[in-house]
Structure formats: C-alpha cells, structure tokens
Coordinates of C-alpha atoms in Angstrom, one line a residue:
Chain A
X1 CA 73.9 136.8 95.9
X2 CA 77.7 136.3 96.5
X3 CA 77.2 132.8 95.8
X4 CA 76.2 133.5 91.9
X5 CA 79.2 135.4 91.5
X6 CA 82.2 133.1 89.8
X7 CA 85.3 133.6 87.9
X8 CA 87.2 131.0 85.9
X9 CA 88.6 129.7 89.0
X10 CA 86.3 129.1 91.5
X11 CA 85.4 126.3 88.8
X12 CA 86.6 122.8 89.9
X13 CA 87.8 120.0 87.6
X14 CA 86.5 117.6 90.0
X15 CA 84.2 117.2 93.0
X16 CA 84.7 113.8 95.3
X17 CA 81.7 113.0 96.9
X18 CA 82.6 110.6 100.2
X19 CA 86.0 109.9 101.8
X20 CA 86.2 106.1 102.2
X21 CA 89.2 103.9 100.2
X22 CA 87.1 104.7 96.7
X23 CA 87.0 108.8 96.8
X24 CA 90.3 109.2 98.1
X25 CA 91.8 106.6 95.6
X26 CA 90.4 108.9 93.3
X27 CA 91.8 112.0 95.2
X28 CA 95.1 111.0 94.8
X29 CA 94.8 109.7 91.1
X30 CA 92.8 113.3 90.5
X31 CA 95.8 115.3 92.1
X32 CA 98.7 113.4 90.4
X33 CA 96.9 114.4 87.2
X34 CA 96.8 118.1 88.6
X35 CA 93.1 118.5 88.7
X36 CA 91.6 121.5 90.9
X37 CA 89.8 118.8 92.7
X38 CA 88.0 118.5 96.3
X39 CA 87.1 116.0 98.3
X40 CA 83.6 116.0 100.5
X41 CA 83.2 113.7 103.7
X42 CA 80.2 114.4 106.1
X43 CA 81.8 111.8 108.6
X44 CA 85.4 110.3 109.7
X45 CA 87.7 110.3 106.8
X46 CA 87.8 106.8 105.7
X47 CA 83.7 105.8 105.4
X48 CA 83.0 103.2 107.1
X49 CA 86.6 101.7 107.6
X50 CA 87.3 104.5 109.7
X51 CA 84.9 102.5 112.3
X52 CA 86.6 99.3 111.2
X53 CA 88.9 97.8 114.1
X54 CA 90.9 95.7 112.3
X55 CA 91.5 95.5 108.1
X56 CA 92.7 92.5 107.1
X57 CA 91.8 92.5 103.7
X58 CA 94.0 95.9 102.4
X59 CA 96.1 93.7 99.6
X60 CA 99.5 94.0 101.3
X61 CA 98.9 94.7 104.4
X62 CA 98.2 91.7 106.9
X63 CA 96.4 93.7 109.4
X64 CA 95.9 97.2 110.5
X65 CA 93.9 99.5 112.0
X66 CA 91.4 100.8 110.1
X67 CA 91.5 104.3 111.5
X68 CA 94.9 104.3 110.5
X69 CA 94.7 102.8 106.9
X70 CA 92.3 105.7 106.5
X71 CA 94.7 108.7 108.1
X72 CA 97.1 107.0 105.7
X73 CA 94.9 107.4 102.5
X74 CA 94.5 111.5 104.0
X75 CA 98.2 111.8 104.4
X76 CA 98.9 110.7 101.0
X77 CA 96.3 112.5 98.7
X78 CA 97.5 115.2 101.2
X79 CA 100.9 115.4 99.9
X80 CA 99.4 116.2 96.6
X81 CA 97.3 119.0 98.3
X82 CA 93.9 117.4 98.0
X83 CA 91.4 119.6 99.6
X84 CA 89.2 117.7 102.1
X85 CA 85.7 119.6 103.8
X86 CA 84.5 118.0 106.3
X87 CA 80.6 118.6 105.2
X88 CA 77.0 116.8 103.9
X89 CA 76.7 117.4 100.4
X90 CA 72.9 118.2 99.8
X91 CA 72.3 118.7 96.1
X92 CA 74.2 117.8 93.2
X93 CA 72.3 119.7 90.3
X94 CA 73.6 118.8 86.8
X95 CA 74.2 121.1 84.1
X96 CA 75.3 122.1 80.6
X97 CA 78.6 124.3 81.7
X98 CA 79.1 122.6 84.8
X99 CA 77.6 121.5 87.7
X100 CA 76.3 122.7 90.9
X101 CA 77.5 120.9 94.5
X102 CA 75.6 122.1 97.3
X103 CA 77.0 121.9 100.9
X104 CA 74.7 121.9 104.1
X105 CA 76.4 125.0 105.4
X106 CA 74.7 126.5 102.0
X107 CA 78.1 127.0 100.3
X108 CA 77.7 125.9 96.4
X109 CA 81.0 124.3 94.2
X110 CA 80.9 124.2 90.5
X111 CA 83.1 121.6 89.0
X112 CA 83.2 120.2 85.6
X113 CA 82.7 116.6 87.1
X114 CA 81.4 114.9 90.0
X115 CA 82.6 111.5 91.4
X116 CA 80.1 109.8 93.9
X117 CA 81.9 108.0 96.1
X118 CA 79.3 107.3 98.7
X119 CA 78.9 103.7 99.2
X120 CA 76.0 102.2 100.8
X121 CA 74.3 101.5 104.3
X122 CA 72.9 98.6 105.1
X123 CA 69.7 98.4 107.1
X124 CA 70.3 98.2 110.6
X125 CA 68.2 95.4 113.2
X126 CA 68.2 98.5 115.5
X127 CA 68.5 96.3 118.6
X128 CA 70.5 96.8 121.8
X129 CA 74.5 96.0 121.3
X130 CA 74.4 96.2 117.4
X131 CA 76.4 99.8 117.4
X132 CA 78.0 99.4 120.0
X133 CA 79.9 96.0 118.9
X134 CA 80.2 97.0 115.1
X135 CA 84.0 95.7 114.4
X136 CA 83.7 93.8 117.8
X137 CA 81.5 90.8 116.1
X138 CA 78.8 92.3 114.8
X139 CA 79.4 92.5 110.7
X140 CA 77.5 94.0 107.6
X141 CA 80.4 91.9 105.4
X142 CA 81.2 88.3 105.0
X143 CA 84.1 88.9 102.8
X144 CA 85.4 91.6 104.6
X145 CA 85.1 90.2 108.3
X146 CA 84.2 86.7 107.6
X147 CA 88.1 85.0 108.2
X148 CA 87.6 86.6 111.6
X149 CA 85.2 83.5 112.2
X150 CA 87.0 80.6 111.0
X151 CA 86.4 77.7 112.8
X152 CA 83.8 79.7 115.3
X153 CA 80.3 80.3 115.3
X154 CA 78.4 82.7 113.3
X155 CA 74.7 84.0 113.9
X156 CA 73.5 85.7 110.3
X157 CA 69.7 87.7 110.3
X158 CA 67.8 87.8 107.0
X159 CA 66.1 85.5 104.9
X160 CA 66.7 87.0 101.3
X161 CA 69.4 86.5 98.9
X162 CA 72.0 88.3 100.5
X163 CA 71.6 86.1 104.1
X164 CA 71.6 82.9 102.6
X165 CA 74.6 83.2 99.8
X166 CA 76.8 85.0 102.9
X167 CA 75.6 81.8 105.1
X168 CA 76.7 79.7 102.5
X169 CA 79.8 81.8 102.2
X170 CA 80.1 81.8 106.2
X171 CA 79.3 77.7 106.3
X172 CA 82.7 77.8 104.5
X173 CA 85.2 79.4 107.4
X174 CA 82.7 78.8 110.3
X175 CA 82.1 75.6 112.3
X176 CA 78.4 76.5 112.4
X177 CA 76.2 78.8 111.2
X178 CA 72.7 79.8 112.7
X179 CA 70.4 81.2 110.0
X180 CA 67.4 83.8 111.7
X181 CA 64.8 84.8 109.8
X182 CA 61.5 86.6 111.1
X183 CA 58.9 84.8 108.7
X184 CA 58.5 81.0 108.4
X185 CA 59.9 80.3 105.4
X186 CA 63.1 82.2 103.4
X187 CA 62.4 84.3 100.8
X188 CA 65.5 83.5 99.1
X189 CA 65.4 81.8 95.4
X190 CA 64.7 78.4 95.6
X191 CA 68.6 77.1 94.3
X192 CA 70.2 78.8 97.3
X193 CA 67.7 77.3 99.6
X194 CA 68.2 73.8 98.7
X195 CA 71.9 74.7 99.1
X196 CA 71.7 75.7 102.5
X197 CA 69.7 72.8 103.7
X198 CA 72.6 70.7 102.0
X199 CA 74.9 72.5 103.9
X200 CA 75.5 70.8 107.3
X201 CA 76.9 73.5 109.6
X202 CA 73.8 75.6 108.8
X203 CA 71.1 75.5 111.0
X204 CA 68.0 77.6 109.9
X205 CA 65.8 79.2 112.8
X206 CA 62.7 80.3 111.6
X207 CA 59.6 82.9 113.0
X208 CA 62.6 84.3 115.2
X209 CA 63.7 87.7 115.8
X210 CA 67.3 89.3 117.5
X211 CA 66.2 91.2 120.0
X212 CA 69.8 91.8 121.9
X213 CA 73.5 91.3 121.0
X214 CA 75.8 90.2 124.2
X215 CA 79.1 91.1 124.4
X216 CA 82.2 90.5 126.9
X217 CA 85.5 92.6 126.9
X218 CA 86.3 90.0 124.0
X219 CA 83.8 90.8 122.0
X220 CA 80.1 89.5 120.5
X221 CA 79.2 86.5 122.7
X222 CA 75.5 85.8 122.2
X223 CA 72.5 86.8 121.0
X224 CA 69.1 87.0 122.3
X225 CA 66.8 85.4 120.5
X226 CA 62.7 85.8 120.4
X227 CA 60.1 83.4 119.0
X228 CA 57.6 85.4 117.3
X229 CA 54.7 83.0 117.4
X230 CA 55.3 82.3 121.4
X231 CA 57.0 85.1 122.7
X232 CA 59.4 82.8 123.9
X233 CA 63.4 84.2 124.7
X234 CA 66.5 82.7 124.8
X235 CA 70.4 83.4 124.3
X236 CA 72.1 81.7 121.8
X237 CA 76.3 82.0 122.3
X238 CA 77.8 83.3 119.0
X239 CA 81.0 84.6 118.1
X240 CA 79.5 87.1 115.2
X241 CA 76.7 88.4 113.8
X242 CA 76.2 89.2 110.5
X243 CA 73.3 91.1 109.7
X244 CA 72.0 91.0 105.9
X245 CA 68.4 92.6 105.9
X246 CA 68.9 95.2 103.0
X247 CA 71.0 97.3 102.0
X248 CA 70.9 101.1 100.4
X249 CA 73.2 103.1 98.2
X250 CA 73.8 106.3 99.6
X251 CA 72.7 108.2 96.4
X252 CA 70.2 110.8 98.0
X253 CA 72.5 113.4 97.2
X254 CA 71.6 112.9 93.2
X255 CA 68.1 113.3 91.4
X256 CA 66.5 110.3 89.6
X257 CA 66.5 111.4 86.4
X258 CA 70.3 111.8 86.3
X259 CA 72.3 109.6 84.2
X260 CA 75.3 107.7 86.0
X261 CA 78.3 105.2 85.5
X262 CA 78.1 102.7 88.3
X263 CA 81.4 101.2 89.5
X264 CA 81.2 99.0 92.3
X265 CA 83.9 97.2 94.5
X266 CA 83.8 96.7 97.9
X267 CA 87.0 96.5 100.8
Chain B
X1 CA 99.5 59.2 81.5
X2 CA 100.1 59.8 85.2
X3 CA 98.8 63.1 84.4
X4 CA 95.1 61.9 83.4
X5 CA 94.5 60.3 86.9
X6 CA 93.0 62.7 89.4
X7 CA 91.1 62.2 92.5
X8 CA 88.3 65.2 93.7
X9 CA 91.3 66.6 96.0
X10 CA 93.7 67.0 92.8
X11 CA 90.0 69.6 91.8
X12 CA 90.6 73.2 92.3
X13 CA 88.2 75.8 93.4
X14 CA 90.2 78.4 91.1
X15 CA 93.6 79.3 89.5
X16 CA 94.5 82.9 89.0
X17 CA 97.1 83.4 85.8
X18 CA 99.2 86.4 86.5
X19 CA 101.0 87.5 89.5
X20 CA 101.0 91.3 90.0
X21 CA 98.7 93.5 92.1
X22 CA 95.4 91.9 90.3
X23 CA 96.0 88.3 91.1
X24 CA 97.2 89.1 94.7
X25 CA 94.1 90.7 95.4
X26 CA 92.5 87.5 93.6
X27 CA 94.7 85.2 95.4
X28 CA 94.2 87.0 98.9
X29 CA 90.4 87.3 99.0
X30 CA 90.2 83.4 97.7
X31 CA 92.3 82.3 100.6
X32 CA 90.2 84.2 103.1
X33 CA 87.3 82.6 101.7
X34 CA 89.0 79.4 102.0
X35 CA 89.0 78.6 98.4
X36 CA 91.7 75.7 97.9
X37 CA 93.3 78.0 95.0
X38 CA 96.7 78.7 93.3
X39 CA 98.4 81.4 91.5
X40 CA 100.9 80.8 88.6
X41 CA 103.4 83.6 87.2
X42 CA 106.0 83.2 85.3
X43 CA 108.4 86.3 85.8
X44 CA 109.2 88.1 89.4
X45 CA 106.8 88.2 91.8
X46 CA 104.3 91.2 91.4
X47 CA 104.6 91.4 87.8
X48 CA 105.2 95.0 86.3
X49 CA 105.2 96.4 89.8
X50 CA 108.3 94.3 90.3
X51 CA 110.1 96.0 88.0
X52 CA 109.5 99.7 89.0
X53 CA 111.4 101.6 90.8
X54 CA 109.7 103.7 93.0
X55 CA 105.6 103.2 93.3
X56 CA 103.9 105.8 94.1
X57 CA 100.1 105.4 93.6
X58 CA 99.2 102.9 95.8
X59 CA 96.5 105.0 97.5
X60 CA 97.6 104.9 101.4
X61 CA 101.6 104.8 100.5
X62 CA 103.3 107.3 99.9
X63 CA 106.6 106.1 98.5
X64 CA 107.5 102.5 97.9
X65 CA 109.7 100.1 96.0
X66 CA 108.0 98.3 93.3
X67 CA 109.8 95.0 94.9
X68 CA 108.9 95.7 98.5
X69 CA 105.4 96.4 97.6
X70 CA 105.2 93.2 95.6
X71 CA 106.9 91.3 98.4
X72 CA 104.1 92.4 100.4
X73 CA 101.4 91.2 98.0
X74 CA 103.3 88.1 98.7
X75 CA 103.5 87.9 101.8
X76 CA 100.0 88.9 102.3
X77 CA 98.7 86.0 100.4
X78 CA 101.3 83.3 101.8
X79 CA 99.9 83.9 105.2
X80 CA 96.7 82.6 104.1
X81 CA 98.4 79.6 102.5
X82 CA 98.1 81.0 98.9
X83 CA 99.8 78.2 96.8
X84 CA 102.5 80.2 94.1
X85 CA 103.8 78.6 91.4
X86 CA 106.9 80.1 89.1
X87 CA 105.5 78.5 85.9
X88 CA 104.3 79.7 82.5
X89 CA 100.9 78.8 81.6
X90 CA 100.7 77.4 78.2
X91 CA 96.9 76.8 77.4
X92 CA 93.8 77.3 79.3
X93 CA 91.2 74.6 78.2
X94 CA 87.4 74.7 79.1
X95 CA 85.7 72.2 80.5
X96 CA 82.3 71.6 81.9
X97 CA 83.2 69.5 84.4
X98 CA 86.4 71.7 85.2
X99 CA 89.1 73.9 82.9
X100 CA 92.5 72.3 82.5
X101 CA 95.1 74.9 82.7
X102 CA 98.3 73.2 80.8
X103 CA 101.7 74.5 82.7
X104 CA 105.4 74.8 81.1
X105 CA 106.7 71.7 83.1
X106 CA 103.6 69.6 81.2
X107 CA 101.8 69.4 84.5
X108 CA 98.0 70.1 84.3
X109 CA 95.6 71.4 87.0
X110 CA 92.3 71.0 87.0
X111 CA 89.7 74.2 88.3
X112 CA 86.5 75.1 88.8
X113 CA 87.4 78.9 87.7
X114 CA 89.7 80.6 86.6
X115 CA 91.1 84.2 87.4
X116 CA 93.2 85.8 83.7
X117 CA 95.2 88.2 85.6
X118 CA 97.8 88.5 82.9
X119 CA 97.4 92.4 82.2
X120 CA 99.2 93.6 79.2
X121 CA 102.4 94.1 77.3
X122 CA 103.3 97.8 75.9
X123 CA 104.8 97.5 72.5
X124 CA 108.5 98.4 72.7
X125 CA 110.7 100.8 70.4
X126 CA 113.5 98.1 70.7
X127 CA 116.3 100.9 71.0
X128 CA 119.0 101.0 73.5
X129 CA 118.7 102.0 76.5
X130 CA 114.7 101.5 76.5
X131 CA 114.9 98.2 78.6
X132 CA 117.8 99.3 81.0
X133 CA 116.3 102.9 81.9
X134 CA 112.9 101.5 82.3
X135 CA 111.4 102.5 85.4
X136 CA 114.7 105.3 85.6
X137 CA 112.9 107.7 82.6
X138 CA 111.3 105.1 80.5
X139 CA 108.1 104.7 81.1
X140 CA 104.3 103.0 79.3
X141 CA 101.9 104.6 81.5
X142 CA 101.7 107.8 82.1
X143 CA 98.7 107.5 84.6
X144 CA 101.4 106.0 86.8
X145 CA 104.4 108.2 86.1
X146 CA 103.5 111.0 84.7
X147 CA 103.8 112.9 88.3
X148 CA 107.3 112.2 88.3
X149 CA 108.1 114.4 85.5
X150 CA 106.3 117.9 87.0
X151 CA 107.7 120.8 85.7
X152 CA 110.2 118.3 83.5
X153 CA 110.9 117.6 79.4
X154 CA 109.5 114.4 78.4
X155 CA 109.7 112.8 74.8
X156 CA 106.1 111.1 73.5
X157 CA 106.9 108.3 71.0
X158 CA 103.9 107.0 68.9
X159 CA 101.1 108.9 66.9
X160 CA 97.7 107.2 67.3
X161 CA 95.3 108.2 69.9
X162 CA 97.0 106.7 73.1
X163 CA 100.3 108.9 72.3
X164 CA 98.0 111.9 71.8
X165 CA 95.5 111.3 74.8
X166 CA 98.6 110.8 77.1
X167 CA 100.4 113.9 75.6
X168 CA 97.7 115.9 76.9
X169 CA 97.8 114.2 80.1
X170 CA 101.2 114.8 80.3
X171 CA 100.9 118.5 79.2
X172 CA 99.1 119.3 82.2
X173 CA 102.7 117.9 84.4
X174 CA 105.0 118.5 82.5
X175 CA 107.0 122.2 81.5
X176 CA 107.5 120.6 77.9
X177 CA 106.3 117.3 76.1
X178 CA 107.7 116.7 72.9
X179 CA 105.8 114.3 71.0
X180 CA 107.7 112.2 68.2
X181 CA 106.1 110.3 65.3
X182 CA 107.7 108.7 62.6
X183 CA 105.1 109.3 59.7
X184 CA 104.3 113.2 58.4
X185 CA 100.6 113.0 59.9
X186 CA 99.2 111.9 62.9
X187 CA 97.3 108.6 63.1
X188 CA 94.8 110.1 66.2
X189 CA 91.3 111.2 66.1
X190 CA 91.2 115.1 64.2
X191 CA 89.8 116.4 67.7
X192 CA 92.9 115.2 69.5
X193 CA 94.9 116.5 67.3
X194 CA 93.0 119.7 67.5
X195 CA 93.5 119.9 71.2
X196 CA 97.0 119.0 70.5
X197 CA 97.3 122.3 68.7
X198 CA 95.7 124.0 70.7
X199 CA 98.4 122.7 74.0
X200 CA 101.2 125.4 73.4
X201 CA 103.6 122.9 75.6
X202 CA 103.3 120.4 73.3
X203 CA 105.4 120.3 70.2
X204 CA 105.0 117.8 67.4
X205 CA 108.3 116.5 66.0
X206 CA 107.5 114.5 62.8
X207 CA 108.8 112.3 60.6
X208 CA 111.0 111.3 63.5
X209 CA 112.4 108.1 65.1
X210 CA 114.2 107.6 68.4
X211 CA 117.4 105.5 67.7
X212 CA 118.5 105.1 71.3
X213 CA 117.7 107.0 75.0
X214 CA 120.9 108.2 76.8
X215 CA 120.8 108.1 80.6
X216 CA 123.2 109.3 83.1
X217 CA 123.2 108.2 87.2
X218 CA 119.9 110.4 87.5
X219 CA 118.3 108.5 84.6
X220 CA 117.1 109.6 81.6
X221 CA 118.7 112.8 79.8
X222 CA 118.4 112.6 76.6
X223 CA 117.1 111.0 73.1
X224 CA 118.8 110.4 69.8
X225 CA 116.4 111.4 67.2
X226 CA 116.6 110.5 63.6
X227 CA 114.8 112.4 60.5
X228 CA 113.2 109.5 58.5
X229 CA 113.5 111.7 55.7
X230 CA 117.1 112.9 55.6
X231 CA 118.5 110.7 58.1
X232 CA 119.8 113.2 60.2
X233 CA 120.8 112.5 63.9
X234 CA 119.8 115.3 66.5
X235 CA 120.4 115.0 70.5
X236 CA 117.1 115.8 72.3
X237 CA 117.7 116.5 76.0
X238 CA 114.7 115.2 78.4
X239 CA 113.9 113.9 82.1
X240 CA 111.9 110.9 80.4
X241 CA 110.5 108.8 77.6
X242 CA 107.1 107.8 77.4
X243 CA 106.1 105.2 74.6
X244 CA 102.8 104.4 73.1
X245 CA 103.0 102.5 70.3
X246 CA 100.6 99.4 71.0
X247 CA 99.7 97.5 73.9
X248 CA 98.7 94.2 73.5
X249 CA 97.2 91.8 76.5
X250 CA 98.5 89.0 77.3
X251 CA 95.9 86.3 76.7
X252 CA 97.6 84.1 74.5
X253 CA 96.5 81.4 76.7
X254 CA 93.4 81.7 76.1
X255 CA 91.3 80.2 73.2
X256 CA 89.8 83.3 70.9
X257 CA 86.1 81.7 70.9
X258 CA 86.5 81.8 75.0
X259 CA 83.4 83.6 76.8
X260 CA 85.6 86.2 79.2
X261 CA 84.4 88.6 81.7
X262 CA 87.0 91.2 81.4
X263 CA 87.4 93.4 84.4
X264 CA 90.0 96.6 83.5
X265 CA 92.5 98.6 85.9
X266 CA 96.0 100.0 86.3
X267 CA 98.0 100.3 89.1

C-alpha cells in the first residue's frame, strides 16, 4: 500500500529508460535543464557499447574503449547528479496526471515523461563462438565495425534486405565478401540482388548454414560452414562475421496501444 | 572552360556544406565507408563550436574548449583522409546525373549527394559588446548555456515565442531572468505568456532596448537599457545576455524549389 502513497515530490519530470549513448545524452541534457530525472539500465551502463572493444566511430575521438567512452558518459551526467538504478523496467503504464514506471524489484516511479531509450537486439545465429567473439570479429553493424575490415575478408549471414545492402556496404572496405544464406535463393528485393551479383568481391553461398565461429588470440578466423542439402562441413577463413538475420526493438517494456515519437540514430 | 571537362574520378560520392559538429559526423562516417567525399566551410573549423569558449554538452566530456573540441572533429576526420576545403559555397545546382556545387574561387565539384550542414544564424542586436563577449555572457542558445548561469541574473532580449520558451527554460537555472522587449506587448503565444506570469523569477521589462552589454575580465556584468518611450538610459547589472530575436538557416545556397530532407539538432 506504501507504494500508492505520493506527495508532490516523489513525482519525476523525467524517466530514462536504457543507459547506452542515447539515454544518457538525454541524462545530461535533462540535468543541465534541472529536471528531477532518473535514469534506468538493467545491464552495464553504456548498452551495448559497454561490450564494444574498440569505438572508433565517437566523432572526435579516434579510438577508445568502449567501456570507457561509456564510464565517461556516467561520469559526466554524474556531475549534474543524474540518478542511475541499475534495474529492468517491467511496465510503463501511461496516464492522464502522470505516468506509472514499474521496476522488477516492484518499486513504481511516476514521472511526467518517459524517454525510451532502449535500442534494439538483433537476432542472434546462436552458434558456438558468436558471444564469445562479439567485438573480436563477430559484428551486428557494418557502419559501426565495418572499417575494422578494410581490405580483409568478411563472412555476412542473412539473405533479407538488411544482409545484402550491409554486403554491398561491406564489398566497399573489404577485399571479399561471402554472402550465407540458409535457403536457395535471397529474399532480398530484386534491385539489391542484381547489385550484389554486379558486385565482384561478393560471393553468394546459398542452402548453407554457420554452424561455428573460429577464433585465435587475434580474433575471428573462420567459420564453419554446413550444406543443408548434403550435410556437408567445411571452414571457411574470415576475418569477421556479420550477422544480419533480424533485428528487434527492445519496446516490451511499453503496451501497443501507446502512442510514441520514434527517434532513431545508431553509434 | 577547363572547368566543364571532367573525367568519372573528378565524380564525387558526396560533399557535405558546413563544417561544425554536423558535417564532421557526416564527413567521418563517409570516410569510414570509403566514400571519396569532401567537406567545404568557410569560417574556422568546427563552425559555432569554434567560437565558444568552454563546451560543455558534449555527452562524455565534461569540460572542453570549443577549439580543442573542434580540432578533434578534425582530426578525427583527417585520419580517414577526409578532403577540407576553406571555401564558401556559392550555389548548389541539381543534377540528374550529379549536383554541381559552385565554390567562391569559381571552381565547381561535381557529386552524387550532397550533405547541407550549414545550421543557422541567430539574428543579432548589433550593439557593442554583443560580438566581443560572445561566448563570455552572450549567448543564442540557451539549451547550451543556460547551465552556466545557475543561480545567476540573465537579461532575455526578444518577445516572440523563442524569447518566452527560453525565459522559462532559463527560469528554472537561473535566480533572476529579466526579459526585455522593445514593443508594449508581447509577440508570444497568450499561454506562454500566461506561464510567463505565472514564473515569479521572471520579470518583463517593456518598451525596452539594450544599447550596448558591458563586460569586465569575468565577462558579462551588465546591460544599458533604453526606454523607447522616454529615452531614458538605466544600467542593468547581469551574469549574461541571451538573445532571441530570429534565427535564420543558412541555406542560401540552396535553390527554394529544392526537395530537402531536413534533419534538426543542436549541439
């Protein structure tokens, strides 16, 4: 019953849902404009760049780790006293007055507005070596990690949209690309497959499935590869694999019905 | 006639117009995707940024120089082999084949895209001191400055919706914000100036021009106020001047029946 209990302020001006460069940009903007404003992260602080080795693509910064580029977003909305839990946001529940965050450890927040700042996840192959070498060669973002391959070779899974404009995109910086796809024929639109099979350094292997990544104390090295019509393995040396099979926001957290302004950008 | 001859090398994949944190970003993530691309500016380096002081709001920094961040930026780019010209663009002309982007000097580069990263121009009081205090107590954005002036005095100059919005913004920082129009009414919406009211730190001064902005070491301390009516000169002391009295972007290279994809921010 405590929890229905509130006074003026325990209301919040803000609420940041996720701790990667997007909620704590807004931390810091929130806090220089003296909101009462929190910020929400289930995981490292920092998203997904937290588990990033190497940034290279923070716009004035040639390179750096990305644990650290993250501690350094904490430490500055810090100096403006952000507040930052370190929980799973399970509900947000709109409402007239204000609305309703609820945290996993069944605390509730009010707050006058909510910024979801979640990001996505894209679908994993679930194979042997793909956690363990994310950051080492195995990538979820050409134009984040895709100047890592210049002039090396790339493997990318997938046979939508998304795999063949990154291949494209890859064909550009890499000295070859391999193109795996499960089925025997892409399911891309029709424009990007004519470009790929214009594209030289792409190479398209069809009715073929990942089943391993290889890795060395340098990184990715090869992939193991399985014909799905024969059965038939082999390794194929690569320098990266970039996997493009899907990819979901993470917008459990909100109900359907509720009405949102998407701003999207990536790092 | 030189100019008219061009092989498919002279061709480039973009030109980004505008040098500050916008067409850095632009100019970085082009070079990484090996995009044979070039940025023009025609002031300093880094644009605004340049010329401000201290930067605070770059989320991961706590405390920079304007200059040393935009030296960065530059640095940054140049190590992908970003090409940087110090030209003014005088015409952007579209093309199906390509866009011809007409330069100061009479050169002309030919593109495949082009990035308008000119951002904007605040209307300026033209008063003394305005120019040589900017960035030292003068500010156009109070987004980015306003956090410098916590617990201070600041003067508001203008009276349409932007001076009003930004009073309130600066309400929340600020001890005091005195906000100086030269007509008897305000030009903003009736429920800003409602809230306006309603903000007992704010205090409306009108029928009122700034003739000049006095500084000392520390920067700004003061305003010369005139009464449009009587013509009466009054010393205002304050830690800083904001003005909103226009802002106007700078795309006067750009034809007005252009299709644009505008994409907005402030740093």
């Amino acid at each position: 019953m405590k929890n229905e209990i509130m006074t003026a302020s325990d209301l919040y001006d803000l609420v940041i849902i996720g701790g990667g460069p997007g909620g704590f940009t807004a931390g810091i903007y929130a806090k220089r404009a003296v909101l009462k404003a929190v910020l929400i992260e289930k995981g490292p602080v920092g998203g997904q760049m937290a588990l990033t080795e190497v940034v290279e693509n923070w716009p004035g910064t040639e390179r750096i780790a990305g644990m650290e580029l993250a501690e350094n977003f904490l430490t500055h909305a810090q100096t403006y006293g952000l507040e930052v839990l370190s929980r799973e946001v399970t509900a947000v529940e709109p409402g007239l007055e204000y609305h309703t965050v609820r945290l996993d450890d069944d605390r509730i927040i009010r707050t006058h507005a909510v910024i979801i700042a979640t990001g996505g996840s894209p679908r994993k192959l679930n194979v042997p070596g793909e956690q363990e070498y994310y950051g080492k060669g195995v990538s979820y973002c050409a134009v984040c990690d895709g100047f890592f391959f210049r002039d090396k070779t790339v493997v990318v899974v997938g046979g939508g949209d998304s795999a063949t404009e990154e291949s494209l995109y890859l064909a550009k910086l890499a000295n070859k690309v391999y193109l795996v796809h499960r089925r025997d024929t892409l399911r891309a639109g029709m424009i990007l497959q004519e470009r790929i099979r214009e594209q030289k350094k792409i190479e398209l292997i069809l009715n073929t499935v990942v089943k391993s990544i290889e890795a060395d104390s340098q990184g990715v090295n090869a992939v193991v590869l399985e014909d799905t019509q024969t059965g038939a393995q082999r390794t194929l040396p690569t320098d990266g694999v970039f996997v493009f099979i899907g990819f979901t926001p993470n917008n459990r957290v909100l109900s359907a019905s509720l009405p949102i302004r998407v701003v999207s950008g990536v790092i």
